[in-house]
Coordinates of C-alpha atoms and ligand atoms in Angstrom, one line a residue:
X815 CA 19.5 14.7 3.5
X816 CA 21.0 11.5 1.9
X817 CA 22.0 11.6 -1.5
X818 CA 18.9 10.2 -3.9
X819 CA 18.0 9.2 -7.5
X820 CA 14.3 9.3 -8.0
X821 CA 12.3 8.4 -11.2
X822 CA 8.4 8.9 -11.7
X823 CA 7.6 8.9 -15.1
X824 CA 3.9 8.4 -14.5
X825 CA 1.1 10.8 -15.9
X826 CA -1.6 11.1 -13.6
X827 CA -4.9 11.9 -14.9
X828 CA -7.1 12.9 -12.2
X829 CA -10.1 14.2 -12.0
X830 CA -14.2 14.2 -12.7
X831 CA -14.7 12.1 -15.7
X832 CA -11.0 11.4 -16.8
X833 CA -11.7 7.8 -17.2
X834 CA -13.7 8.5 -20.3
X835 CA -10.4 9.6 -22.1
X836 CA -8.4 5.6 -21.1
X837 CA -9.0 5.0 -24.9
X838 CA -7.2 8.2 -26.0
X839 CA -4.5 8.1 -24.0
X840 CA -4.0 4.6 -24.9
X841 CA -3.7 5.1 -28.5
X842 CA -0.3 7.4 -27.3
X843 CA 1.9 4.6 -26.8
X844 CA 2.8 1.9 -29.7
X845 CA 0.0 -0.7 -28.7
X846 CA -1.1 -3.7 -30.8
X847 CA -3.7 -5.8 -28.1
X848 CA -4.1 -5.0 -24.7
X849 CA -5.0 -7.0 -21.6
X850 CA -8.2 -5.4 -19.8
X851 CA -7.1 -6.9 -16.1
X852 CA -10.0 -6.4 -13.1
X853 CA -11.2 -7.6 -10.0
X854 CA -14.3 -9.6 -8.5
X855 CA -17.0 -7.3 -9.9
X856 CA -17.2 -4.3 -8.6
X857 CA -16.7 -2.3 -11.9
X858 CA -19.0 -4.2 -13.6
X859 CA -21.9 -3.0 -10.6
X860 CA -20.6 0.8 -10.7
X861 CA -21.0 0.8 -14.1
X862 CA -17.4 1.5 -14.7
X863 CA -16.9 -2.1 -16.9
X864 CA -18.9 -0.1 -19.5
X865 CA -17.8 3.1 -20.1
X866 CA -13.8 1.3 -19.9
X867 CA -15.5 -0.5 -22.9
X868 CA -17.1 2.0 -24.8
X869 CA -14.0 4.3 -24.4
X870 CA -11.5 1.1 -26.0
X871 CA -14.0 0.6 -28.6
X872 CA -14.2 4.0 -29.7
X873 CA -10.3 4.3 -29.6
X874 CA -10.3 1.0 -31.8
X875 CA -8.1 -0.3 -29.6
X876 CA -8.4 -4.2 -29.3
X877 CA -8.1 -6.0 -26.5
X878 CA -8.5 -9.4 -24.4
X879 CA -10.1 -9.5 -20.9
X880 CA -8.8 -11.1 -17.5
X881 CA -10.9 -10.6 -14.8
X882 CA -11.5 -12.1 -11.1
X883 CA -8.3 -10.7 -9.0
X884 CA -8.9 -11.6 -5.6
X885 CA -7.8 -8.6 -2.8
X886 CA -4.1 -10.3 -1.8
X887 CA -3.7 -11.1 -5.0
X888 CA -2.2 -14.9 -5.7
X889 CA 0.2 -16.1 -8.1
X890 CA -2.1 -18.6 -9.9
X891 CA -4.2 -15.4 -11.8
X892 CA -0.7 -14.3 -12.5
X893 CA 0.9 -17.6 -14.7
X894 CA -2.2 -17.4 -16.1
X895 CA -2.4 -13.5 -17.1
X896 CA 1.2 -14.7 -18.7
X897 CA -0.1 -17.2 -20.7
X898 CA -2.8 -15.1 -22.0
X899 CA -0.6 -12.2 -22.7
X900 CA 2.1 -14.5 -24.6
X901 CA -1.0 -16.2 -26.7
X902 CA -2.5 -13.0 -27.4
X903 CA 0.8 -10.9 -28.3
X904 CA -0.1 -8.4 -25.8
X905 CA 2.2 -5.7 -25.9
X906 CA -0.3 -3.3 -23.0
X907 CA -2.1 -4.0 -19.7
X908 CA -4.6 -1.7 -18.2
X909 CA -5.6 -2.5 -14.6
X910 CA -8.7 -1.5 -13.8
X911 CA -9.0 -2.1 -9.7
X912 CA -7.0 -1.8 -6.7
X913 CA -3.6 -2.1 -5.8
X914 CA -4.5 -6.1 -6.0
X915 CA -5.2 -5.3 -9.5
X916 CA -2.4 -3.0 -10.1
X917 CA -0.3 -5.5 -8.3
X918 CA -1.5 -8.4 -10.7
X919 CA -0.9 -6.4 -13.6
X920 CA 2.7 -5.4 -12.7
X921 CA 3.5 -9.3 -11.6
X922 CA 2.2 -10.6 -15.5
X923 CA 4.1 -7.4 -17.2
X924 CA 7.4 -8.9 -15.5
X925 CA 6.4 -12.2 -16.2
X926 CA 5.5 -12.1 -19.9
X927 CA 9.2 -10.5 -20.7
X928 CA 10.9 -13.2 -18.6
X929 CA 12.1 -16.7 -19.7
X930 CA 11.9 -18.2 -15.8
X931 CA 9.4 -18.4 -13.0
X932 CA 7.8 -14.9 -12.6
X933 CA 8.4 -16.0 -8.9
X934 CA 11.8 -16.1 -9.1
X935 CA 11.6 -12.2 -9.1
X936 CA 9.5 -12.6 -5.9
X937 CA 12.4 -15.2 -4.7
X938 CA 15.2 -12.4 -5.3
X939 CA 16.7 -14.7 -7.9
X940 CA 16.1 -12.0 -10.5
X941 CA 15.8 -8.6 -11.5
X942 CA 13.1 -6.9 -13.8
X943 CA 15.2 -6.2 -16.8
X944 CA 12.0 -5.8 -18.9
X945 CA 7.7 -5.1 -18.6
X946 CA 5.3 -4.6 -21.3
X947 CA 4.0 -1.2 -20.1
X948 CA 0.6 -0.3 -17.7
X949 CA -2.0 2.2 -17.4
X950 CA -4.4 2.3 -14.4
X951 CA -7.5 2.8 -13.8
X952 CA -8.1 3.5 -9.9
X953 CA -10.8 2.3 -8.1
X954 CA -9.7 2.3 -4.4
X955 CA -7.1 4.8 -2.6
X956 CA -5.0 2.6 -0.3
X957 CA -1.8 0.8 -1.7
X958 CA -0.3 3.5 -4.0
X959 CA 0.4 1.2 -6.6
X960 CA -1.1 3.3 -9.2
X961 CA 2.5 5.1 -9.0
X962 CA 4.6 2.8 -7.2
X963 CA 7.7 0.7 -8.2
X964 CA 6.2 -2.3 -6.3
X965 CA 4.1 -5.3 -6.4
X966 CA 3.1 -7.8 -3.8
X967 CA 1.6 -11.2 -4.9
X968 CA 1.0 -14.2 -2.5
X969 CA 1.9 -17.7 -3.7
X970 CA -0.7 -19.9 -2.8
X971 CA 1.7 -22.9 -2.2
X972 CA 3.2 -22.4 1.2
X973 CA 0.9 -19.1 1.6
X974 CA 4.0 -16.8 1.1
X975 CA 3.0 -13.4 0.3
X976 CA 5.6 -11.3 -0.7
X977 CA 6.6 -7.8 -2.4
X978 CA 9.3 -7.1 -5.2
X979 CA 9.8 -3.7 -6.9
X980 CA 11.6 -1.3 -10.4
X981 CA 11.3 1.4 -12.0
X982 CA 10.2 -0.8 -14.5
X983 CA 6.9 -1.4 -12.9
X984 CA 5.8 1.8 -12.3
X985 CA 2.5 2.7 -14.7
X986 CA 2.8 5.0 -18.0
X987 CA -0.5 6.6 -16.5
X988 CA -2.6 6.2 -14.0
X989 CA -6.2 7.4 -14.4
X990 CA -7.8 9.0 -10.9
X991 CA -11.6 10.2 -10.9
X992 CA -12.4 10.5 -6.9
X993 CA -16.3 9.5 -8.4
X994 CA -15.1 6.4 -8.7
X995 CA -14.7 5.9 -5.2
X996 CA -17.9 6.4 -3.8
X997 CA -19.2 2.9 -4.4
X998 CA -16.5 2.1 -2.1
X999 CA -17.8 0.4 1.4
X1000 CA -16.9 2.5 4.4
X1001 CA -14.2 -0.3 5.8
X1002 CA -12.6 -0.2 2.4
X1003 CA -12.4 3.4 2.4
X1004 CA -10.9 3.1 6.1
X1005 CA -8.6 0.4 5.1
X1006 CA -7.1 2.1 2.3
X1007 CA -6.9 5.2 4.9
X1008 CA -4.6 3.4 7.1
X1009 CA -2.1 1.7 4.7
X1010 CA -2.0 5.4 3.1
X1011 CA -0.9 6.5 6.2
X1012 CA 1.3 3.3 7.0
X1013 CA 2.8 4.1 3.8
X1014 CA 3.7 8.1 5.2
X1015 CA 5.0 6.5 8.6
X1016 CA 7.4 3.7 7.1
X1017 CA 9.4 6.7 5.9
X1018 CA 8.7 9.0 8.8
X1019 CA 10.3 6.8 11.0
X1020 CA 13.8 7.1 10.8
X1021 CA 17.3 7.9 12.2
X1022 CA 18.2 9.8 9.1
X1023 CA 18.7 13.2 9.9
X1024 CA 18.3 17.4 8.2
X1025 CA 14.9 15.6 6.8
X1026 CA 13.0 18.9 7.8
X1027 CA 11.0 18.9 4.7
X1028 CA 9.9 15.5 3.9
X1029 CA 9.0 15.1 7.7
X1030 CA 6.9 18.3 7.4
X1031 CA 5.3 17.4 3.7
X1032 CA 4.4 13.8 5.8
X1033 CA 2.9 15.8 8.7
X1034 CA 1.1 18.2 6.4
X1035 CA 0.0 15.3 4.2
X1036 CA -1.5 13.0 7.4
X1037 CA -3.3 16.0 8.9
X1038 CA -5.1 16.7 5.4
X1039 CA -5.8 12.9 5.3
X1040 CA -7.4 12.7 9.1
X1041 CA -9.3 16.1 8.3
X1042 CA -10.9 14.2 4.7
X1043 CA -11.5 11.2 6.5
X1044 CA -13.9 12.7 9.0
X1045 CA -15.7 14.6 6.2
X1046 CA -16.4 11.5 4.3
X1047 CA -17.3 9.1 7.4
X1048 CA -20.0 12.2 7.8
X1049 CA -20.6 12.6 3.7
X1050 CA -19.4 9.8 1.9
X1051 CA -19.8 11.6 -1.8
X1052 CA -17.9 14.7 -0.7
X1053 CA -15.7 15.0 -3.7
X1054 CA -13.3 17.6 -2.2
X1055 CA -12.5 15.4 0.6
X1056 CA -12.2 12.2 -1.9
X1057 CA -10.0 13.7 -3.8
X1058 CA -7.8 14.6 -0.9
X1059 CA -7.7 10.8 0.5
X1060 CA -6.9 10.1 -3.6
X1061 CA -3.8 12.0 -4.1
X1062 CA -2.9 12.0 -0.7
X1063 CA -3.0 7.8 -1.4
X1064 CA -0.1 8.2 -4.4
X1065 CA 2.1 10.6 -3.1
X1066 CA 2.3 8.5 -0.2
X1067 CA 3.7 5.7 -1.7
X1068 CA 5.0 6.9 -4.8
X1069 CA 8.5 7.4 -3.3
X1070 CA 8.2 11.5 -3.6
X1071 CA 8.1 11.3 0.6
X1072 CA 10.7 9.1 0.8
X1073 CA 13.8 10.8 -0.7
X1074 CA 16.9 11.9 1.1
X1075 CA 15.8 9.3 3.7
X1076 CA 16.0 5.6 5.3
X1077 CA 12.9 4.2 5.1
X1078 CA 11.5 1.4 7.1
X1079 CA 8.8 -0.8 6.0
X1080 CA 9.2 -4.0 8.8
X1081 CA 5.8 -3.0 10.2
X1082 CA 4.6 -3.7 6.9
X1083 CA 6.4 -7.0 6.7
X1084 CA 4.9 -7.9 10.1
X1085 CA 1.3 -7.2 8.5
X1086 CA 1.8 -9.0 5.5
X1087 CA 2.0 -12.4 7.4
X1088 CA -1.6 -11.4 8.9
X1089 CA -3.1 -10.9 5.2
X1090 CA -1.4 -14.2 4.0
X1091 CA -2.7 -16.3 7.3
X1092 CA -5.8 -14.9 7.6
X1093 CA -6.5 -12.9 4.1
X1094 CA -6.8 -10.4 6.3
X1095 CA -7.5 -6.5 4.4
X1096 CA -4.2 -5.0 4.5
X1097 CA -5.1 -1.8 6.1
X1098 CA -6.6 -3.4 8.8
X1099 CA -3.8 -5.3 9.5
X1100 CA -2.0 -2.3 9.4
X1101 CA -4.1 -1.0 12.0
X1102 CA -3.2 -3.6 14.1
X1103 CA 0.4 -3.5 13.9
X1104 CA 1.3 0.1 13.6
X1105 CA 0.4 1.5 17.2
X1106 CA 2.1 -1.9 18.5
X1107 CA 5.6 -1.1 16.4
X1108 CA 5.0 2.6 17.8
X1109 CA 5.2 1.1 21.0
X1110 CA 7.8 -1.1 21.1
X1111 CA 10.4 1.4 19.6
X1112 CA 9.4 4.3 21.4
X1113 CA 12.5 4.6 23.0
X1114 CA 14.8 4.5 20.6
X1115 CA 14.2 7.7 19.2
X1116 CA 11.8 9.8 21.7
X1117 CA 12.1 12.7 20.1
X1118 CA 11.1 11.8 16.4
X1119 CA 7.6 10.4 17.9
X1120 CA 7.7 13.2 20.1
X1121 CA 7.9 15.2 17.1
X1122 CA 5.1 12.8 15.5
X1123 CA 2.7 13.2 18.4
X1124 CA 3.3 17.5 18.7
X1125 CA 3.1 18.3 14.6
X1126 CA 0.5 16.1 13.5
X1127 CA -1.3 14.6 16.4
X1128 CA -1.7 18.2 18.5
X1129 CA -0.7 16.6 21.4
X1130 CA 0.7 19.8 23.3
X1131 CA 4.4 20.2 24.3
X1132 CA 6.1 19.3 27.5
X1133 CA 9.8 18.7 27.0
X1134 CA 10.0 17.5 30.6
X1135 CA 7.7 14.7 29.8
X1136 CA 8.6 14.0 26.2
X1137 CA 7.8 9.8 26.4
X1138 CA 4.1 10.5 27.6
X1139 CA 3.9 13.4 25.2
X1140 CA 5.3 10.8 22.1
X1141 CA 3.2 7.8 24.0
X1142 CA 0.0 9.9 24.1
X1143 CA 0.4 10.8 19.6
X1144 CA -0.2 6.6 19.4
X1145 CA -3.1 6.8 22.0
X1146 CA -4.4 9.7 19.2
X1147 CA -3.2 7.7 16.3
X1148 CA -5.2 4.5 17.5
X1149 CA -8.3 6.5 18.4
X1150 CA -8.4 7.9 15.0
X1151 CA -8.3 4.2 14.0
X1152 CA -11.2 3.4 16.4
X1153 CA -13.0 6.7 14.5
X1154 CA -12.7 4.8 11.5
X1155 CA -14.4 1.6 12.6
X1156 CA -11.1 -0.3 12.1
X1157 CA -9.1 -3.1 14.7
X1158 CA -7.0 -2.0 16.7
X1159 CA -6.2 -5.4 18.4
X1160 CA -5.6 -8.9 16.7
X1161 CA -8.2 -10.1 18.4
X1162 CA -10.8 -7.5 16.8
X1163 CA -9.0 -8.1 13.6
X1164 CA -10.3 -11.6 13.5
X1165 CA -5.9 -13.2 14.6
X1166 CA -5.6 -15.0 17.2
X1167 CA -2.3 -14.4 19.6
X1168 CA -1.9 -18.6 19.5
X1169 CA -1.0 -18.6 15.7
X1170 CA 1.9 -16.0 17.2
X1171 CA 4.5 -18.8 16.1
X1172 CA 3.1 -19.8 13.1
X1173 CA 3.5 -16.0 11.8
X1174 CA 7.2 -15.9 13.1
X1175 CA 7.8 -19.1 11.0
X1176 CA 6.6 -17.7 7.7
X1177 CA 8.4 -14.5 8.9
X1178 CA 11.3 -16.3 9.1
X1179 CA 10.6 -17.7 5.5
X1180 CA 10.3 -14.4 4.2
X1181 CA 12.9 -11.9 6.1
X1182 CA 15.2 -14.0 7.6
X1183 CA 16.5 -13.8 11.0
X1184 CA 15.9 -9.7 11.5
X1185 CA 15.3 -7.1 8.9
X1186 CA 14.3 -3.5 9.7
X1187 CA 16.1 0.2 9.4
X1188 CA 15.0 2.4 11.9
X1189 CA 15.6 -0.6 14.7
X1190 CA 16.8 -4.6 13.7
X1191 CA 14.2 -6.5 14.3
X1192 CA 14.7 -10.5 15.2
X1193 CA 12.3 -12.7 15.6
X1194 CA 11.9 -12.3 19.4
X1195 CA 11.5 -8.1 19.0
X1196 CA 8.8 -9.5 16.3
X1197 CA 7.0 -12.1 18.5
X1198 CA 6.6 -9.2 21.4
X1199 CA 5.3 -6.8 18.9
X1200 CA 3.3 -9.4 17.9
X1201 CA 1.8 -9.7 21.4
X1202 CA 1.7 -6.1 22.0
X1203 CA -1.0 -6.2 19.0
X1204 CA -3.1 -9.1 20.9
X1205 CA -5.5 -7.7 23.4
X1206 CA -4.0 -9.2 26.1
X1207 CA -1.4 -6.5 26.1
X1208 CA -2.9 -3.5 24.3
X1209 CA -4.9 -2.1 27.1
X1210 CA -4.9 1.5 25.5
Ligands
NZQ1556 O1 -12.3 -7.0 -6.6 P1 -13.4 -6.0 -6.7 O2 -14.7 -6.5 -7.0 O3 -13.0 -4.8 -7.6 O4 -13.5 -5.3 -5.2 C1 -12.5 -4.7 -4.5 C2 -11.9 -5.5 -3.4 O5 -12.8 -6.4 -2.9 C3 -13.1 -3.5 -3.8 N1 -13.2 -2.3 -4.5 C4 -12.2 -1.6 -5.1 N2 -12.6 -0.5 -5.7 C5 -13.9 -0.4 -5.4 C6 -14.3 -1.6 -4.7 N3 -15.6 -1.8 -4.3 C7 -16.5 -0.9 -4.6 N4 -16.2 0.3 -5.2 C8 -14.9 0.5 -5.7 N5 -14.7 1.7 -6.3 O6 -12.2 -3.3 -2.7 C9 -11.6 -4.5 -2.3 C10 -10.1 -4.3 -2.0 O7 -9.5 -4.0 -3.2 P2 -7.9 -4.2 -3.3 O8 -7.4 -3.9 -4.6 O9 -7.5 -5.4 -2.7 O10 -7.4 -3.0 -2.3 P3 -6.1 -2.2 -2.1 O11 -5.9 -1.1 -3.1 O12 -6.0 -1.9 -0.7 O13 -4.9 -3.3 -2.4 C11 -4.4 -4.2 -1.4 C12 -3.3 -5.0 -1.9 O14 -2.2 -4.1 -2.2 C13 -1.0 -4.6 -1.6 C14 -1.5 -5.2 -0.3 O15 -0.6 -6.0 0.3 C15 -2.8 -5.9 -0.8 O16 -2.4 -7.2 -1.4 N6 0.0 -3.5 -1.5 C16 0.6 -3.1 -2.6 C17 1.5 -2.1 -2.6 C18 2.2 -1.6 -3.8 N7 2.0 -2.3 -4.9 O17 2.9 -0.6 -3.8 C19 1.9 -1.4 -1.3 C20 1.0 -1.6 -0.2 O18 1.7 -1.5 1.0 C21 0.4 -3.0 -0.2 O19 1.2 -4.0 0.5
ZN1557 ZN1 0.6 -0.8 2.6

């Protein structure tokens, strides 16, 4: 196990009715005006607009609103969450949403403490050295930013969508009521699904080595997920089986999984120039792009997607054959996809494999001329993966 540092100072609040107590909690932390930050809608039709509302009021807590995030959330909502927040003296942002939300909100926190571009952070031309703190409310289990350092906007000029990440960022609380998600549609469910587990495999996949306990907390934690996902594609208001795909969402991607390790997170850079071409949902992109990385790095490490395929696919041991064994865990993996009613080809994902070179330019633009941990990806590794995902070549 590597040497680690690792810092979550978020309180999680989860449970039945827990976003009743937002106004509470808030009053906990030194907060003059807050910033009530939202999506397109969809808390105003579940009804969720209201009690957030009612709960402020009663809290006397004032605040300003900002709705209308988009899913891939772009930078021009962000300068203008800024300007808001400087006009208003806002000293607290609650997100209520997604991770585009979240994401929004933790982009304008940044922003509003810095004298430059907020893009510049996005850029790597500077650091977070200061964030007016967030809450969350979560409406969607998927990105993990409800306790995540990170935040991925897309700037609309030149379509770059790109991630940045502190400790800074991460939220002071994050409220969780698996109610909440019922209103969600099933391919939104799904897609959250998938990056959860996208988020578990970017860290299982790697050469670091004693990792005994974090690869079985990842296997244990992906078997729980597949096992809730079936029971609410059969029973979609199945709390006990929500809240599993909830928590199971955050400690996915809060870092807890991660420690001690390399982690990877190139298959997510390939997907993210799918959501900026096509505003494509990220999980389903991920769908897409994860049995195709599988595949093209199979050999250099059999044994840890042996491992993969035998602990949390059930695919039965047969060290003679260990690359069909390890081959056959994708086969699983992208059935399970197919169970869930998400792509599993570009094709299906609505991509086409002729805007190939347009996604290795922005690529390009974004990571450079290779990037990855687990294996170095350049650009020609990418453009193969790439094709792997088209239809043409994924004949599984
Ligand atoms: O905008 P509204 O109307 O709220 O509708 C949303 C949106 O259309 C809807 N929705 C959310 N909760 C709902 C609901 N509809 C009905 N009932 C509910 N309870 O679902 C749609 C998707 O929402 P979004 O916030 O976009 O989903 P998600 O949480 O998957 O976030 C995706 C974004 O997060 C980024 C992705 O790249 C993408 O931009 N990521 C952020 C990460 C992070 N910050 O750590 C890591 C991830 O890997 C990911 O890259
Ligand atoms: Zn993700």
């Amino acid at each position: 196990m590597d040497n680690f540092r690792f810092y979550s100072p978020t309180e999680f609040i989860f449970g039945k009715d827990t976003e009743q107590e937002v106004g509470k909690r808030i009053t906990q932390e030194q907060v003059k005006k807050v910033l009530l930050h939202y999506g397109g809608g969809s808390i105003k039709r579940s009804g969720l607009y209201d009690t957030v509302i009612a709960s402020l009021k009663e809290a006397g807590i004032s605040f300003v609103e900002l709705g209308g995030v988009k899913p891939n959330p772009i930078d021009s909502l962000v300068y203008e969450g800024i300007e808001l927040c400087k006009k208003e003296e806002i000293d607290f942002i609650l997100a209520v949403g997604g991770g585009s939300v979240i994401d929004s909100a933790k982009a304008i926190a940044a922003g509003v403490k810095y004298d430059g571009d907020f893009w510049d952070f996005f850029d790597r031309k500077a650091r977070v050295e200061d964030a007016i703190p967030i809450g969350t409310i979560l409406t969607i289990p998927a990105a993990g930013s409800e306790g995540s350092t990170a935040t991925v906007i897309t700037k609309e000029e030149g379509n770059l969508k790109r991630g940045m990440g502190s400790d800074l960022l991460r939220p002071v609380f994050s409220i969780i009521n698996p109610e909440l998600t019922y209103t969600l549609p099933m391919w939104q469910t799904a897609a959250g699904i998938v990056d959860m587990i996208s988020h578990l495999f970017e860290r299982y996949i790697t050469k670091s080595k004693d990792v005994i306990l974090t690869d079985r907390l990842m296997e244990s934690t992906l078997i729980s997920i597949m096992e809730a996902a079936r029971v609410i594609l059969e029973d979609p208001e199945n709390y006990e089986a929500r809240a599993t795909i909830c928590w199971a969402g955050t400690i996915a991607h809060n870092g807890v999984l991660g420690v001690g390790r390399e982690e990877e997170w190139s298959t997510h850079m390939l997907e993210h120039e799918l959501s900026a071409l096509y505003d494509m949902t990220h999980g389903a992109g991920l769908a897409v792009m994860f049995p195709a990385y599988m595949k093209y790095t199979l050999l250099e490490d059999v044994d840890r997607y042996y491992r993969l395929a035998t602990e949390a696919f059930g695919v039965p041991h047969n060290y003679e054959h260990k690359e069909e064994v390890a081959l056959e865990g994708i086969v699983r993996l992208m059935g399970f996809f197919v169970e869930l009613g998400m792509p599993i080809t570009l094709e299906e994902a609505g991509a086409s494999r002729e805007d190939i070179p347009k996604l290795l330019e922005k690529l390009k633009e974004n990571q450079g001329n290779s990037f990855g941990q687990f294996v170095q990806l350049d650009l020609e590794d990418c453009r193969r993966i790439y094709e792997l995902a088209s239809e043409e070549t994924n004949d599984e």
